[in-house]
Tab-separated table of C-alpha atoms in Angstrom:
chain	number	residue	atom	x	y	z
A	1	MET	CA	-17.920	-6.226	-7.983
A	2	HIS	CA	-17.229	-3.604	-10.402
A	3	PRO	CA	-15.812	-4.765	-13.618
A	4	ASP	CA	-12.479	-2.787	-13.586
A	5	ILE	CA	-11.496	-3.771	-9.558
A	6	ALA	CA	-10.167	-6.652	-9.186
A	7	ARG	CA	-10.474	-8.690	-5.480
A	8	SER	CA	-7.463	-7.514	-5.189
A	9	GLU	CA	-5.069	-5.799	-6.400
A	10	LEU	CA	-0.936	-5.119	-6.323
A	11	ILE	CA	-0.221	-1.527	-8.401
A	12	LEU	CA	3.798	-1.126	-8.167
A	13	GLY	CA	6.071	1.024	-10.211
A	14	GLY	CA	8.765	3.725	-9.341
A	15	GLN	CA	8.047	7.220	-7.802
A	16	LYS	CA	5.418	9.476	-10.039
A	17	SER	CA	5.291	6.441	-12.044
A	18	GLY	CA	1.118	7.104	-11.549
A	19	LYS	CA	0.392	4.116	-8.896
A	20	SER	CA	-1.084	5.967	-6.116
A	21	ARG	CA	-3.299	7.494	-8.797
A	22	ARG	CA	-4.360	4.341	-10.691
A	23	ALA	CA	-5.397	3.727	-6.778
A	24	GLU	CA	-7.139	6.513	-6.892
A	25	ARG	CA	-9.146	5.956	-9.950
A	26	LEU	CA	-9.944	2.377	-8.595
A	27	ALA	CA	-11.563	3.938	-6.028
A	28	HIS	CA	-13.316	6.692	-7.608
A	29	ALA	CA	-14.930	4.149	-9.858
A	30	TRP	CA	-15.516	2.511	-6.810
A	31	LEU	CA	-17.280	4.871	-4.899
A	32	GLN	CA	-19.955	5.324	-7.663
A	33	THR	CA	-22.050	2.867	-7.033
A	34	PRO	CA	-24.852	3.174	-4.251
A	35	GLY	CA	-23.708	1.736	-0.871
A	36	HIS	CA	-20.383	1.698	-1.879
A	37	ARG	CA	-17.345	2.948	0.602
A	38	ALA	CA	-13.770	3.606	0.183
A	39	THR	CA	-10.661	4.018	2.270
A	40	LEU	CA	-7.387	4.389	2.430
A	41	VAL	CA	-5.052	2.978	4.562
A	42	ALA	CA	-2.044	5.526	4.616
A	43	THR	CA	0.983	4.440	6.223
A	44	ALA	CA	3.200	7.074	5.731
A	45	GLN	CA	4.430	9.154	8.719
A	46	ALA	CA	6.338	13.073	9.330
A	47	HIS	CA	9.438	12.520	10.939
A	48	ASP	CA	10.334	15.747	9.215
A	49	ALA	CA	8.409	19.348	7.878
A	50	GLU	CA	9.141	18.094	3.838
A	51	MET	CA	7.362	14.964	4.753
A	52	HIS	CA	4.469	16.803	7.210
A	53	ALA	CA	3.721	19.601	4.333
A	54	ARG	CA	3.981	16.418	1.437
A	55	ILE	CA	1.143	14.112	3.488
A	56	GLU	CA	-1.086	17.707	3.874
A	57	ARG	CA	-0.575	18.321	0.058
A	58	HIS	CA	-1.563	14.525	-0.689
A	59	GLN	CA	-4.472	14.478	1.335
A	60	ARG	CA	-6.178	17.529	0.285
A	61	GLU	CA	-5.154	16.577	-3.628
A	62	ARG	CA	-6.823	12.993	-2.926
A	63	ALA	CA	-9.619	14.565	-1.453
A	64	GLU	CA	-10.192	16.546	-4.352
A	65	ARG	CA	-9.822	13.684	-6.969
A	66	VAL	CA	-11.950	10.874	-4.490
A	67	PRO	CA	-14.488	12.823	-3.317
A	68	GLY	CA	-15.400	10.594	0.098
A	69	MET	CA	-12.559	8.416	0.152
A	70	GLU	CA	-12.185	8.176	4.358
A	71	LEU	CA	-8.516	7.747	5.867
A	72	VAL	CA	-7.248	5.439	8.446
A	73	GLU	CA	-3.509	6.374	9.021
A	74	GLU	CA	-1.460	3.060	9.911
A	75	PRO	CA	2.171	2.581	9.324
A	76	ARG	CA	2.137	-0.430	11.369
A	77	ASP	CA	-0.074	-2.341	11.836
A	78	LEU	CA	-1.672	-3.285	8.947
A	79	ALA	CA	-3.003	-6.675	9.681
A	80	GLY	CA	-5.233	-5.033	12.002
A	81	ALA	CA	-6.422	-2.126	9.317
A	82	LEU	CA	-7.840	-4.762	7.305
A	83	ALA	CA	-9.538	-6.872	9.970
A	84	ARG	CA	-10.958	-3.780	10.909
A	85	HIS	CA	-12.284	-1.519	8.262
A	86	SER	CA	-13.015	-4.594	5.308
A	87	ARG	CA	-16.108	-5.112	4.950
A	88	ALA	CA	-17.968	-6.000	1.733
A	89	GLU	CA	-19.072	-3.180	0.133
A	90	THR	CA	-15.748	-1.185	0.962
A	91	LEU	CA	-12.684	-0.424	-1.146
A	92	LEU	CA	-9.285	-0.334	0.624
A	93	VAL	CA	-6.472	1.032	-0.457
A	94	VAL	CA	-2.872	0.358	1.262
A	95	ASP	CA	-0.726	2.711	0.105
A	96	CYS	CA	2.178	1.977	0.096
A	97	LEU	CA	3.465	-1.667	1.023
A	98	THR	CA	7.101	0.260	0.745
A	99	LEU	CA	7.227	2.504	3.443
A	100	TRP	CA	5.478	-0.344	5.916
A	101	LEU	CA	8.401	-1.681	5.409
A	102	THR	CA	10.607	0.618	5.885
A	103	HIS	CA	8.459	1.348	9.302
A	104	TRP	CA	9.391	-2.067	9.944
A	105	LEU	CA	12.978	-2.863	8.531
A	106	MET	CA	13.954	0.779	9.324
A	107	PRO	CA	12.534	2.488	12.179
A	108	ALA	CA	12.766	6.611	12.612
A	109	CYS	CA	12.855	5.368	16.614
A	110	GLU	CA	14.305	3.751	19.084
A	111	GLN	CA	11.522	1.572	20.654
A	112	ASN	CA	10.180	0.735	17.458
A	113	MET	CA	14.033	-0.427	16.915
A	114	GLN	CA	13.522	-3.188	19.700
A	115	GLN	CA	10.304	-4.786	17.313
A	116	THR	CA	12.623	-5.445	13.744
A	117	HIS	CA	12.748	-8.685	14.639
A	118	ASP	CA	8.505	-9.466	14.416
A	119	TRP	CA	8.814	-8.188	10.644
A	120	GLN	CA	8.233	-12.276	9.119
A	121	GLY	CA	5.080	-12.374	11.658
A	122	GLN	CA	3.306	-9.105	10.784
A	123	CYS	CA	3.976	-9.769	7.235
A	124	ALA	CA	2.166	-13.164	7.355
A	125	HIS	CA	-0.957	-11.729	9.907
A	126	PHE	CA	-0.978	-8.666	6.594
A	127	PHE	CA	-1.136	-11.185	4.236
A	128	ALA	CA	-3.888	-13.739	5.850
A	129	ALA	CA	-5.785	-10.179	7.092
A	130	LEU	CA	-5.511	-10.117	2.649
A	131	ARG	CA	-6.963	-13.639	2.031
A	132	GLN	CA	-9.827	-12.738	4.632
A	133	ALA	CA	-10.807	-9.650	3.182
A	134	PRO	CA	-14.607	-9.298	2.169
A	135	GLY	CA	-13.842	-6.052	0.070
A	136	PRO	CA	-11.162	-5.683	-2.475
A	137	VAL	CA	-8.549	-4.558	-1.490
A	138	VAL	CA	-5.381	-2.300	-3.679
A	139	LEU	CA	-1.552	-2.301	-2.303
A	140	VAL	CA	0.696	0.219	-3.728
A	141	GLY	CA	4.152	-0.402	-3.517
A	142	ASN	CA	7.130	0.850	-5.175
A	143	GLU	CA	9.558	-1.264	-7.068
A	144	ILE	CA	12.510	-0.335	-6.557
A	145	GLY	CA	14.941	-3.438	-7.807
A	146	LEU	CA	15.273	-2.391	-11.546
A	147	GLY	CA	18.150	0.644	-10.746
A	148	VAL	CA	21.961	-0.274	-9.093
A	149	ILE	CA	23.395	-2.351	-7.141
A	150	PRO	CA	23.364	0.237	-3.358
A	151	LEU	CA	26.513	-0.082	-1.617
A	152	GLY	CA	25.627	-0.020	1.709
A	153	ARG	CA	25.193	-3.724	3.533
A	154	GLU	CA	21.514	-2.285	5.344
A	155	VAL	CA	20.184	-1.233	1.945
A	156	ARG	CA	21.114	-4.134	-0.066
A	157	ALA	CA	18.869	-6.390	2.751
A	158	PHE	CA	15.935	-3.889	2.093
A	159	VAL	CA	15.599	-4.189	-1.177
A	160	ASP	CA	16.554	-7.301	-1.081
A	161	ALA	CA	13.258	-7.401	1.484
A	162	LEU	CA	10.675	-5.606	-0.648
A	163	GLY	CA	11.636	-7.351	-3.736
A	164	LEU	CA	10.231	-10.341	-1.876
A	165	LEU	CA	7.420	-8.428	-0.515
A	166	ASN	CA	6.621	-7.554	-3.648
A	167	GLN	CA	6.085	-10.598	-4.620
A	168	ARG	CA	4.724	-12.196	-1.787
A	169	ALA	CA	2.596	-9.971	-2.387
A	170	ALA	CA	2.234	-10.694	-6.136
A	171	ALA	CA	1.121	-13.821	-5.657
A	172	ALA	CA	-1.341	-13.380	-3.213
A	173	CYS	CA	-3.660	-10.886	-5.349
A	174	GLY	CA	-5.589	-11.617	-8.988
A	175	ARG	CA	-4.389	-8.833	-10.787
A	176	VAL	CA	-0.782	-7.023	-10.908
A	177	THR	CA	-0.087	-3.944	-12.193
A	178	LEU	CA	3.374	-1.907	-13.227
A	179	MET	CA	2.836	1.429	-13.926
A	180	ALA	CA	5.767	3.750	-16.012
A	181	ALA	CA	4.996	7.159	-16.778
A	182	GLY	CA	1.098	7.284	-15.873
A	183	LEU	CA	0.504	4.302	-18.045
A	184	PRO	CA	-0.674	0.537	-16.422
A	185	LEU	CA	0.817	-2.562	-17.810
A	186	THR	CA	-1.204	-5.229	-16.233
A	187	LEU	CA	1.437	-8.454	-15.486
A	188	LYS	CA	-1.390	-10.757	-13.646
A	189	ASP	CA	-5.161	-10.576	-14.401
A	190	GLU	CA	-6.978	-13.815	-12.682
A	191	PRO	CA	-10.558	-13.902	-13.086
A	192	ALA	CA	-12.347	-13.598	-10.289
A	193	PRO	CA	-13.120	-16.695	-8.719
C-alpha cells in the first residue's frame, strides 16, 4: 500500500472545497507505482445542458491532472461497481456519495421514483462491498449540514439522510478528511491492519 493512501478514505467538504482534487492527488500518487491502476466511479448524470457541460469539463480537466485514470459511470449501483472494479492493484475513487444518495431519494425520472424504497438495501450492499473490496477505495461526499435548516420537508429529510450516510461512511473508512478552502483536516486516521 502507498504510504499516503489509506485502505479506505472518506473525503468530505462543501462545494469547491477541494474534495475531488484531493482524491485525484491520491489517485495520481497511487499511479506512480508500476502495475497500479486507478478508476473513477462517477455518480453524476447530465439532466440539463449546464450539467452536461460541467461533466465534460471535469472529464477533460481530470484527464490532464490524472492521466491514466479510467472512468466508470455508475449513478445507482455502487455496490456492483465496487465488486466489478476493485482489485488489489486498483485504487477506486467514488465521486460522489451525495449524488448517489440524490439518485435514490430524489430521482429525476419516474421509473426510478418507484425504486426509492430500495435505498436502505442499496446502502447495506454498498457498505458490504466496501468492506470486501480488495483494493483501496476513496469516497468523496458533501458536508451540507453546516448551514441553515431547510424549509421543505423533503429537503430536511435529504439533509438528514446525507448526514447519516456520511456518519456510516466515516465509521467504515480508516481515514476521514474534511476539506475547507482546499486544505485537508484529518478527522480520523487509523493505522492499516
